[in-house]
Amino acid sequence: MTSSSPLAGIIEDRWRARFGGPAITGMRDALQAPATEAGAGLPRYLPVVKNQMFADIAHLRPRPPDGGISSADLSVLLSQVLLAFTLDFERESAVSLAIAANALRVLTPEGVRMRELPYLTGVSKEALSMAAGILTRRSWAVAEPDPAASRGKLIRLTPRGRSAQNEHIRLLGDVEQRWRARFGPGPIDTLRRSLQLVAGPGDGDRPRLSLGLRPYPGGWRARNPYLRQTTAVLDDPGGALPHYPMVLHRGGWPDGS
């Protein structure tokens, strides 16, 4: 295990104990080539989303890790590779990956209650309000009063929004295929398997990823109104967590912090 930060090294050791050393070694090795080539010069972590919630790195100065890519914290490798993938996606997409993978993904032509979106996406009300505003202004969605309730709104996909939803899925596949050609199918397959192992089922009732997500018993995430989302995350992290990190100045967790 290599790490430039003592705390990051402690956390990586915990991951090795939790998910198995070979899985984390395989993940780190698979990240090396895309991090060295595609992620070189990128910020160490995902930037705050900017205009239309696209990734914006034009104003950021690169901060390469001390000692090179091989010594980078695992979290840095994951972040830089994800950011490189995001930039490839967003060069061709009319909608940002943060919106497409979260809000746009769960919308339907029939409509979804706005108050349910935080639980369906794992994203804060503040982030979803921004995303919904963009989707409606671009005519990808329509927000209207909920006919089945005395208050609240529905947000539903328009035909244009349905096309954008399908385009998001198609473009994700296209970018992955290009990465497979660019870096070789072996590293990409290894990275996918290691990530699936981390996010997949565990040996007990809950996925192993849940072991690192348990709140303090007396903390606010263990109390209402956040307990519902916390329980969902612990039961099914892959389903209840955002499908893409929503990095805002207001925060991305469903409480907005």
PDB file of C-alpha atoms in Angstrom:
ATOM      1  CA  MET A   1       0.000   0.000   0.000  1.00  0.00           C
ATOM      2  CA  THR A   2       1.264   3.492  -0.870  1.00  0.00           C
ATOM      3  CA  SER A   3      -0.133   6.783   0.311  1.00  0.00           C
ATOM      4  CA  SER A   4       1.059  10.360   0.674  1.00  0.00           C
ATOM      5  CA  SER A   5      -1.204  11.046   3.669  1.00  0.00           C
ATOM      6  CA  PRO A   6      -1.064   9.158   6.999  1.00  0.00           C
ATOM      7  CA  LEU A   7      -4.842   9.250   7.516  1.00  0.00           C
ATOM      8  CA  ALA A   8      -5.477   8.166   3.924  1.00  0.00           C
ATOM      9  CA  GLY A   9      -3.115   5.261   4.487  1.00  0.00           C
ATOM     10  CA  ILE A  10      -5.001   4.213   7.623  1.00  0.00           C
ATOM     11  CA  ILE A  11      -8.295   4.287   5.710  1.00  0.00           C
ATOM     12  CA  GLU A  12      -6.828   2.320   2.809  1.00  0.00           C
ATOM     13  CA  ASP A  13      -5.623  -0.308   5.288  1.00  0.00           C
ATOM     14  CA  ARG A  14      -9.167  -0.534   6.635  1.00  0.00           C
ATOM     15  CA  TRP A  15     -10.439  -1.065   3.102  1.00  0.00           C
ATOM     16  CA  ARG A  16      -7.898  -3.833   2.585  1.00  0.00           C
ATOM     17  CA  ALA A  17      -9.118  -5.545   5.735  1.00  0.00           C
ATOM     18  CA  ARG A  18     -12.773  -5.024   4.814  1.00  0.00           C
ATOM     19  CA  PHE A  19     -12.718  -5.894   1.095  1.00  0.00           C
ATOM     20  CA  GLY A  20      -9.547  -7.941   0.803  1.00  0.00           C
ATOM     21  CA  GLY A  21      -6.023  -6.901  -0.090  1.00  0.00           C
ATOM     22  CA  PRO A  22      -6.134  -8.314  -3.659  1.00  0.00           C
ATOM     23  CA  ALA A  23      -9.286  -6.329  -4.486  1.00  0.00           C
ATOM     24  CA  ILE A  24      -7.770  -3.017  -3.359  1.00  0.00           C
ATOM     25  CA  THR A  25      -4.403  -3.782  -4.965  1.00  0.00           C
ATOM     26  CA  GLY A  26      -6.217  -4.618  -8.196  1.00  0.00           C
ATOM     27  CA  MET A  27      -8.196  -1.387  -7.972  1.00  0.00           C
ATOM     28  CA  ARG A  28      -5.051   0.677  -7.383  1.00  0.00           C
ATOM     29  CA  ASP A  29      -3.166  -1.033 -10.212  1.00  0.00           C
ATOM     30  CA  ALA A  30      -6.092  -0.594 -12.619  1.00  0.00           C
ATOM     31  CA  LEU A  31      -6.277   3.118 -11.796  1.00  0.00           C
ATOM     32  CA  GLN A  32      -2.597   3.776 -12.558  1.00  0.00           C
ATOM     33  CA  ALA A  33      -2.764   4.039 -16.365  1.00  0.00           C
ATOM     34  CA  PRO A  34      -5.857   6.267 -16.642  1.00  0.00           C
ATOM     35  CA  ALA A  35      -4.682   8.397 -13.708  1.00  0.00           C
ATOM     36  CA  THR A  36      -1.235   8.852 -15.281  1.00  0.00           C
ATOM     37  CA  GLU A  37      -2.493   9.627 -18.782  1.00  0.00           C
ATOM     38  CA  ALA A  38      -6.046  10.985 -18.550  1.00  0.00           C
ATOM     39  CA  GLY A  39      -5.887  12.308 -14.989  1.00  0.00           C
ATOM     40  CA  ALA A  40      -2.457  13.944 -15.151  1.00  0.00           C
ATOM     41  CA  GLY A  41      -2.671  17.589 -14.105  1.00  0.00           C
ATOM     42  CA  LEU A  42      -6.262  17.340 -12.899  1.00  0.00           C
ATOM     43  CA  PRO A  43      -7.278  18.496  -9.402  1.00  0.00           C
ATOM     44  CA  ARG A  44      -6.887  15.904  -6.673  1.00  0.00           C
ATOM     45  CA  TYR A  45     -10.613  15.860  -5.999  1.00  0.00           C
ATOM     46  CA  LEU A  46     -13.801  16.628  -7.889  1.00  0.00           C
ATOM     47  CA  PRO A  47     -14.426  20.366  -8.226  1.00  0.00           C
ATOM     48  CA  VAL A  48     -17.625  22.140  -7.193  1.00  0.00           C
ATOM     49  CA  VAL A  49     -20.016  22.028 -10.143  1.00  0.00           C
ATOM     50  CA  LYS A  50     -20.410  25.313 -12.004  1.00  0.00           C
ATOM     51  CA  ASN A  51     -22.549  26.543 -14.903  1.00  0.00           C
ATOM     52  CA  GLN A  52     -25.374  24.090 -15.701  1.00  0.00           C
ATOM     53  CA  MET A  53     -23.732  21.769 -13.124  1.00  0.00           C
ATOM     54  CA  PHE A  54     -20.901  20.807 -15.468  1.00  0.00           C
ATOM     55  CA  ALA A  55     -17.432  20.008 -14.130  1.00  0.00           C
ATOM     56  CA  ASP A  56     -15.339  23.170 -14.378  1.00  0.00           C
ATOM     57  CA  ILE A  57     -11.585  22.986 -13.932  1.00  0.00           C
ATOM     58  CA  ALA A  58     -10.536  25.995 -16.010  1.00  0.00           C
ATOM     59  CA  HIS A  59      -9.981  28.163 -12.922  1.00  0.00           C
ATOM     60  CA  LEU A  60      -8.212  25.482 -10.853  1.00  0.00           C
ATOM     61  CA  ARG A  61      -4.480  24.961 -10.616  1.00  0.00           C
ATOM     62  CA  PRO A  62      -3.289  21.366 -10.920  1.00  0.00           C
ATOM     63  CA  ARG A  63      -1.736  19.854  -7.807  1.00  0.00           C
ATOM     64  CA  PRO A  64       0.176  16.697  -8.747  1.00  0.00           C
ATOM     65  CA  PRO A  65       0.789  14.289  -5.863  1.00  0.00           C
ATOM     66  CA  ASP A  66       4.203  14.308  -4.234  1.00  0.00           C
ATOM     67  CA  GLY A  67       6.231  11.386  -5.513  1.00  0.00           C
ATOM     68  CA  GLY A  68       4.085  10.789  -8.599  1.00  0.00           C
ATOM     69  CA  ILE A  69       0.878   8.929  -9.346  1.00  0.00           C
ATOM     70  CA  SER A  70       2.017   5.655  -7.795  1.00  0.00           C
ATOM     71  CA  SER A  71       2.253   7.308  -4.362  1.00  0.00           C
ATOM     72  CA  ALA A  72      -1.138   9.021  -4.545  1.00  0.00           C
ATOM     73  CA  ASP A  73      -3.850   8.291  -2.027  1.00  0.00           C
ATOM     74  CA  LEU A  74      -6.416   5.836  -3.347  1.00  0.00           C
ATOM     75  CA  SER A  75      -9.094   8.514  -3.013  1.00  0.00           C
ATOM     76  CA  VAL A  76      -7.041  10.825  -5.245  1.00  0.00           C
ATOM     77  CA  LEU A  77      -6.662   8.155  -7.918  1.00  0.00           C
ATOM     78  CA  LEU A  78     -10.390   7.431  -7.859  1.00  0.00           C
ATOM     79  CA  SER A  79     -11.287  11.132  -8.006  1.00  0.00           C
ATOM     80  CA  GLN A  80      -8.908  12.027 -10.831  1.00  0.00           C
ATOM     81  CA  VAL A  81      -9.980   9.068 -12.959  1.00  0.00           C
ATOM     82  CA  LEU A  82     -13.654   9.844 -12.369  1.00  0.00           C
ATOM     83  CA  LEU A  83     -13.062  13.495 -13.266  1.00  0.00           C
ATOM     84  CA  ALA A  84     -11.223  12.500 -16.458  1.00  0.00           C
ATOM     85  CA  PHE A  85     -14.137  10.224 -17.410  1.00  0.00           C
ATOM     86  CA  THR A  86     -16.574  13.045 -16.618  1.00  0.00           C
ATOM     87  CA  LEU A  87     -14.751  15.521 -18.835  1.00  0.00           C
ATOM     88  CA  ASP A  88     -14.758  13.023 -21.722  1.00  0.00           C
ATOM     89  CA  PHE A  89     -18.508  12.512 -21.249  1.00  0.00           C
ATOM     90  CA  GLU A  90     -19.377  16.185 -20.908  1.00  0.00           C
ATOM     91  CA  ARG A  91     -17.479  17.240 -24.030  1.00  0.00           C
ATOM     92  CA  GLU A  92     -20.249  15.566 -26.026  1.00  0.00           C
ATOM     93  CA  SER A  93     -23.236  15.826 -23.712  1.00  0.00           C
ATOM     94  CA  ALA A  94     -25.848  18.562 -23.546  1.00  0.00           C
ATOM     95  CA  VAL A  95     -26.519  17.649 -19.918  1.00  0.00           C
ATOM     96  CA  SER A  96     -23.926  17.370 -17.150  1.00  0.00           C
ATOM     97  CA  LEU A  97     -23.076  13.947 -15.771  1.00  0.00           C
ATOM     98  CA  ALA A  98     -24.031  15.115 -12.263  1.00  0.00           C
ATOM     99  CA  ILE A  99     -27.584  15.840 -13.452  1.00  0.00           C
ATOM    100  CA  ALA A 100     -27.891  12.937 -15.880  1.00  0.00           C
ATOM    101  CA  ALA A 101     -26.712  10.249 -13.447  1.00  0.00           C
ATOM    102  CA  ASN A 102     -28.855  11.509 -10.570  1.00  0.00           C
ATOM    103  CA  ALA A 103     -31.965  13.588 -11.281  1.00  0.00           C
ATOM    104  CA  LEU A 104     -32.510  12.754 -14.954  1.00  0.00           C
ATOM    105  CA  ARG A 105     -31.962   9.043 -14.293  1.00  0.00           C
ATOM    106  CA  VAL A 106     -34.978   8.671 -11.981  1.00  0.00           C
ATOM    107  CA  LEU A 107     -37.495  10.820 -13.851  1.00  0.00           C
ATOM    108  CA  THR A 108     -40.331   9.280 -15.859  1.00  0.00           C
ATOM    109  CA  PRO A 109     -42.908  10.575 -18.368  1.00  0.00           C
ATOM    110  CA  GLU A 110     -45.601   9.861 -15.761  1.00  0.00           C
ATOM    111  CA  GLY A 111     -43.920  12.075 -13.189  1.00  0.00           C
ATOM    112  CA  VAL A 112     -42.139  11.771  -9.840  1.00  0.00           C
ATOM    113  CA  ARG A 113     -43.022  13.693  -6.686  1.00  0.00           C
ATOM    114  CA  MET A 114     -40.404  16.334  -6.016  1.00  0.00           C
ATOM    115  CA  ARG A 115     -40.323  15.460  -2.303  1.00  0.00           C
ATOM    116  CA  GLU A 116     -39.322  11.883  -3.169  1.00  0.00           C
ATOM    117  CA  LEU A 117     -36.342  12.857  -5.295  1.00  0.00           C
ATOM    118  CA  PRO A 118     -33.844  13.042  -2.373  1.00  0.00           C
ATOM    119  CA  TYR A 119     -34.653   9.432  -1.446  1.00  0.00           C
ATOM    120  CA  LEU A 120     -34.542   8.218  -5.053  1.00  0.00           C
ATOM    121  CA  THR A 121     -31.229   9.890  -5.839  1.00  0.00           C
ATOM    122  CA  GLY A 122     -29.396  10.276  -2.517  1.00  0.00           C
ATOM    123  CA  VAL A 123     -28.941  13.962  -3.350  1.00  0.00           C
ATOM    124  CA  SER A 124     -29.900  17.019  -1.300  1.00  0.00           C
ATOM    125  CA  LYS A 125     -33.046  19.088  -1.887  1.00  0.00           C
ATOM    126  CA  GLU A 126     -30.863  22.086  -2.692  1.00  0.00           C
ATOM    127  CA  ALA A 127     -28.953  20.194  -5.387  1.00  0.00           C
ATOM    128  CA  LEU A 128     -32.146  18.767  -6.829  1.00  0.00           C
ATOM    129  CA  SER A 129     -33.756  22.190  -6.924  1.00  0.00           C
ATOM    130  CA  MET A 130     -30.845  23.415  -9.032  1.00  0.00           C
ATOM    131  CA  ALA A 131     -31.002  20.351 -11.271  1.00  0.00           C
ATOM    132  CA  ALA A 132     -34.776  20.607 -11.706  1.00  0.00           C
ATOM    133  CA  GLY A 133     -34.448  24.249 -12.673  1.00  0.00           C
ATOM    134  CA  ILE A 134     -31.947  23.378 -15.372  1.00  0.00           C
ATOM    135  CA  LEU A 135     -34.030  20.458 -16.651  1.00  0.00           C
ATOM    136  CA  THR A 136     -37.205  22.538 -16.886  1.00  0.00           C
ATOM    137  CA  ARG A 137     -35.493  25.548 -18.483  1.00  0.00           C
ATOM    138  CA  ARG A 138     -34.018  23.268 -21.127  1.00  0.00           C
ATOM    139  CA  SER A 139     -37.431  21.637 -21.738  1.00  0.00           C
ATOM    140  CA  TRP A 140     -36.196  18.224 -20.617  1.00  0.00           C
ATOM    141  CA  ALA A 141     -38.772  18.160 -17.829  1.00  0.00           C
ATOM    142  CA  VAL A 142     -41.958  19.881 -16.691  1.00  0.00           C
ATOM    143  CA  ALA A 143     -42.823  20.680 -13.063  1.00  0.00           C
ATOM    144  CA  GLU A 144     -46.524  20.910 -12.227  1.00  0.00           C
ATOM    145  CA  PRO A 145     -48.867  20.596  -9.215  1.00  0.00           C
ATOM    146  CA  ASP A 146     -49.358  17.057  -7.941  1.00  0.00           C
ATOM    147  CA  PRO A 147     -52.966  16.126  -8.836  1.00  0.00           C
ATOM    148  CA  ALA A 148     -53.031  13.458  -6.118  1.00  0.00           C
ATOM    149  CA  ALA A 149     -52.007  15.761  -3.268  1.00  0.00           C
ATOM    150  CA  SER A 150     -53.152  19.058  -1.800  1.00  0.00           C
ATOM    151  CA  ARG A 151     -49.627  20.435  -2.008  1.00  0.00           C
ATOM    152  CA  GLY A 152     -46.333  19.643  -3.673  1.00  0.00           C
ATOM    153  CA  LYS A 153     -45.265  19.190  -7.244  1.00  0.00           C
ATOM    154  CA  LEU A 154     -44.564  16.475  -9.767  1.00  0.00           C
ATOM    155  CA  ILE A 155     -41.678  16.649 -12.196  1.00  0.00           C
ATOM    156  CA  ARG A 156     -41.994  14.600 -15.345  1.00  0.00           C
ATOM    157  CA  LEU A 157     -39.903  13.944 -18.416  1.00  0.00           C
ATOM    158  CA  THR A 158     -40.803  15.521 -21.727  1.00  0.00           C
ATOM    159  CA  PRO A 159     -40.124  13.622 -24.970  1.00  0.00           C
ATOM    160  CA  ARG A 160     -36.958  15.688 -25.259  1.00  0.00           C
ATOM    161  CA  GLY A 161     -36.006  14.668 -21.740  1.00  0.00           C
ATOM    162  CA  ARG A 162     -36.570  11.007 -22.534  1.00  0.00           C
ATOM    163  CA  SER A 163     -34.201  11.385 -25.490  1.00  0.00           C
ATOM    164  CA  ALA A 164     -31.622  13.009 -23.211  1.00  0.00           C
ATOM    165  CA  GLN A 165     -32.030  10.134 -20.742  1.00  0.00           C
ATOM    166  CA  ASN A 166     -31.362   7.590 -23.498  1.00  0.00           C
ATOM    167  CA  GLU A 167     -28.464   9.655 -24.836  1.00  0.00           C
ATOM    168  CA  HIS A 168     -26.864   9.670 -21.379  1.00  0.00           C
ATOM    169  CA  ILE A 169     -26.874   5.865 -21.290  1.00  0.00           C
ATOM    170  CA  ARG A 170     -25.556   5.579 -24.843  1.00  0.00           C
ATOM    171  CA  LEU A 171     -22.768   8.092 -24.287  1.00  0.00           C
ATOM    172  CA  LEU A 172     -21.648   6.396 -21.061  1.00  0.00           C
ATOM    173  CA  GLY A 173     -21.187   3.192 -23.041  1.00  0.00           C
ATOM    174  CA  ASP A 174     -19.343   4.978 -25.812  1.00  0.00           C
ATOM    175  CA  VAL A 175     -16.884   6.629 -23.436  1.00  0.00           C
ATOM    176  CA  GLU A 176     -16.250   3.321 -21.663  1.00  0.00           C
ATOM    177  CA  GLN A 177     -15.544   1.601 -24.979  1.00  0.00           C
ATOM    178  CA  ARG A 178     -13.064   4.326 -25.904  1.00  0.00           C
ATOM    179  CA  TRP A 179     -11.350   3.885 -22.556  1.00  0.00           C
ATOM    180  CA  ARG A 180     -11.161   0.150 -23.143  1.00  0.00           C
ATOM    181  CA  ALA A 181      -9.458   0.825 -26.475  1.00  0.00           C
ATOM    182  CA  ARG A 182      -7.205   3.495 -24.960  1.00  0.00           C
ATOM    183  CA  PHE A 183      -6.063   1.726 -21.792  1.00  0.00           C
ATOM    184  CA  GLY A 184      -6.793  -1.892 -22.671  1.00  0.00           C
ATOM    185  CA  PRO A 185      -9.746  -4.047 -21.642  1.00  0.00           C
ATOM    186  CA  GLY A 186      -7.807  -5.696 -18.809  1.00  0.00           C
ATOM    187  CA  PRO A 187      -7.397  -2.624 -16.561  1.00  0.00           C
ATOM    188  CA  ILE A 188     -10.952  -1.452 -17.199  1.00  0.00           C
ATOM    189  CA  ASP A 189     -12.403  -4.896 -16.449  1.00  0.00           C
ATOM    190  CA  THR A 190     -10.272  -5.150 -13.298  1.00  0.00           C
ATOM    191  CA  LEU A 191     -11.380  -1.712 -12.154  1.00  0.00           C
ATOM    192  CA  ARG A 192     -15.041  -2.559 -12.735  1.00  0.00           C
ATOM    193  CA  ARG A 193     -14.752  -5.859 -10.828  1.00  0.00           C
ATOM    194  CA  SER A 194     -12.984  -4.256  -7.884  1.00  0.00           C
ATOM    195  CA  LEU A 195     -15.554  -1.469  -7.667  1.00  0.00           C
ATOM    196  CA  GLN A 196     -18.395  -3.980  -7.867  1.00  0.00           C
ATOM    197  CA  LEU A 197     -16.806  -5.956  -5.044  1.00  0.00           C
ATOM    198  CA  VAL A 198     -16.606  -2.835  -2.873  1.00  0.00           C
ATOM    199  CA  ALA A 199     -20.215  -1.820  -3.589  1.00  0.00           C
ATOM    200  CA  GLY A 200     -21.655  -5.332  -3.810  1.00  0.00           C
ATOM    201  CA  PRO A 201     -23.089  -7.766  -1.242  1.00  0.00           C
ATOM    202  CA  GLY A 202     -21.149  -8.640   1.880  1.00  0.00           C
ATOM    203  CA  ASP A 203     -20.961 -11.699   4.090  1.00  0.00           C
ATOM    204  CA  GLY A 204     -23.721 -10.542   6.454  1.00  0.00           C
ATOM    205  CA  ASP A 205     -27.104  -8.926   6.137  1.00  0.00           C
ATOM    206  CA  ARG A 206     -25.676  -5.706   4.709  1.00  0.00           C
ATOM    207  CA  PRO A 207     -23.009  -4.911   2.100  1.00  0.00           C
ATOM    208  CA  ARG A 208     -19.473  -4.513   3.420  1.00  0.00           C
ATOM    209  CA  LEU A 209     -19.490  -0.912   2.217  1.00  0.00           C
ATOM    210  CA  SER A 210     -22.100  -0.226   4.906  1.00  0.00           C
ATOM    211  CA  LEU A 211     -19.486  -0.846   7.607  1.00  0.00           C
ATOM    212  CA  GLY A 212     -17.893   2.486   6.765  1.00  0.00           C
ATOM    213  CA  LEU A 213     -21.206   4.354   6.557  1.00  0.00           C
ATOM    214  CA  ARG A 214     -22.718   3.650   9.967  1.00  0.00           C
ATOM    215  CA  PRO A 215     -23.572   6.884  11.808  1.00  0.00           C
ATOM    216  CA  TYR A 216     -22.773   7.605  15.419  1.00  0.00           C
ATOM    217  CA  PRO A 217     -25.773   6.393  17.486  1.00  0.00           C
ATOM    218  CA  GLY A 218     -26.374   9.856  18.893  1.00  0.00           C
ATOM    219  CA  GLY A 219     -25.589  11.739  15.715  1.00  0.00           C
ATOM    220  CA  TRP A 220     -28.075  13.606  13.565  1.00  0.00           C
ATOM    221  CA  ARG A 221     -27.923  11.037  10.728  1.00  0.00           C
ATOM    222  CA  ALA A 222     -29.282   8.452  13.167  1.00  0.00           C
ATOM    223  CA  ARG A 223     -32.341  10.610  13.939  1.00  0.00           C
ATOM    224  CA  ASN A 224     -35.397  11.795  12.016  1.00  0.00           C
ATOM    225  CA  PRO A 225     -35.850  13.265   9.494  1.00  0.00           C
ATOM    226  CA  TYR A 226     -32.580  11.789   8.185  1.00  0.00           C
ATOM    227  CA  LEU A 227     -32.983   8.273   9.552  1.00  0.00           C
ATOM    228  CA  ARG A 228     -34.955   7.072   6.525  1.00  0.00           C
ATOM    229  CA  GLN A 229     -32.150   7.978   4.134  1.00  0.00           C
ATOM    230  CA  THR A 230     -29.462   6.671   6.487  1.00  0.00           C
ATOM    231  CA  THR A 231     -31.213   3.300   6.746  1.00  0.00           C
ATOM    232  CA  ALA A 232     -31.597   3.115   2.970  1.00  0.00           C
ATOM    233  CA  VAL A 233     -27.887   3.829   2.494  1.00  0.00           C
ATOM    234  CA  LEU A 234     -26.901   1.135   4.992  1.00  0.00           C
ATOM    235  CA  ASP A 235     -29.237  -1.442   3.440  1.00  0.00           C
ATOM    236  CA  ASP A 236     -28.280  -0.742  -0.168  1.00  0.00           C
ATOM    237  CA  PRO A 237     -25.421   1.742  -0.630  1.00  0.00           C
ATOM    238  CA  GLY A 238     -25.268   1.155  -4.380  1.00  0.00           C
ATOM    239  CA  GLY A 239     -28.926   2.009  -4.769  1.00  0.00           C
ATOM    240  CA  ALA A 240     -29.374   4.757  -2.177  1.00  0.00           C
ATOM    241  CA  LEU A 241     -26.154   6.730  -2.622  1.00  0.00           C
ATOM    242  CA  PRO A 242     -25.870   9.185  -5.514  1.00  0.00           C
ATOM    243  CA  HIS A 243     -24.846   7.543  -8.783  1.00  0.00           C
ATOM    244  CA  TYR A 244     -22.474  10.463  -9.263  1.00  0.00           C
ATOM    245  CA  PRO A 245     -20.940  12.670  -6.527  1.00  0.00           C
ATOM    246  CA  MET A 246     -22.839  15.955  -6.338  1.00  0.00           C
ATOM    247  CA  VAL A 247     -20.237  18.465  -5.171  1.00  0.00           C
ATOM    248  CA  LEU A 248     -21.908  21.780  -4.322  1.00  0.00           C
ATOM    249  CA  HIS A 249     -21.071  24.754  -2.142  1.00  0.00           C
ATOM    250  CA  ARG A 250     -24.190  23.758  -0.125  1.00  0.00           C
ATOM    251  CA  GLY A 251     -23.290  20.060   0.119  1.00  0.00           C
ATOM    252  CA  GLY A 252     -24.703  16.984  -1.551  1.00  0.00           C
ATOM    253  CA  TRP A 253     -26.126  14.816   1.261  1.00  0.00           C
ATOM    254  CA  PRO A 254     -29.943  14.841   1.405  1.00  0.00           C
ATOM    255  CA  ASP A 255     -29.932  17.207   4.388  1.00  0.00           C
ATOM    256  CA  GLY A 256     -28.004  19.775   2.348  1.00  0.00           C
ATOM    257  CA  SER A 257     -24.953  19.858   4.640  1.00  0.00           C
TER     258      SER A 257
END
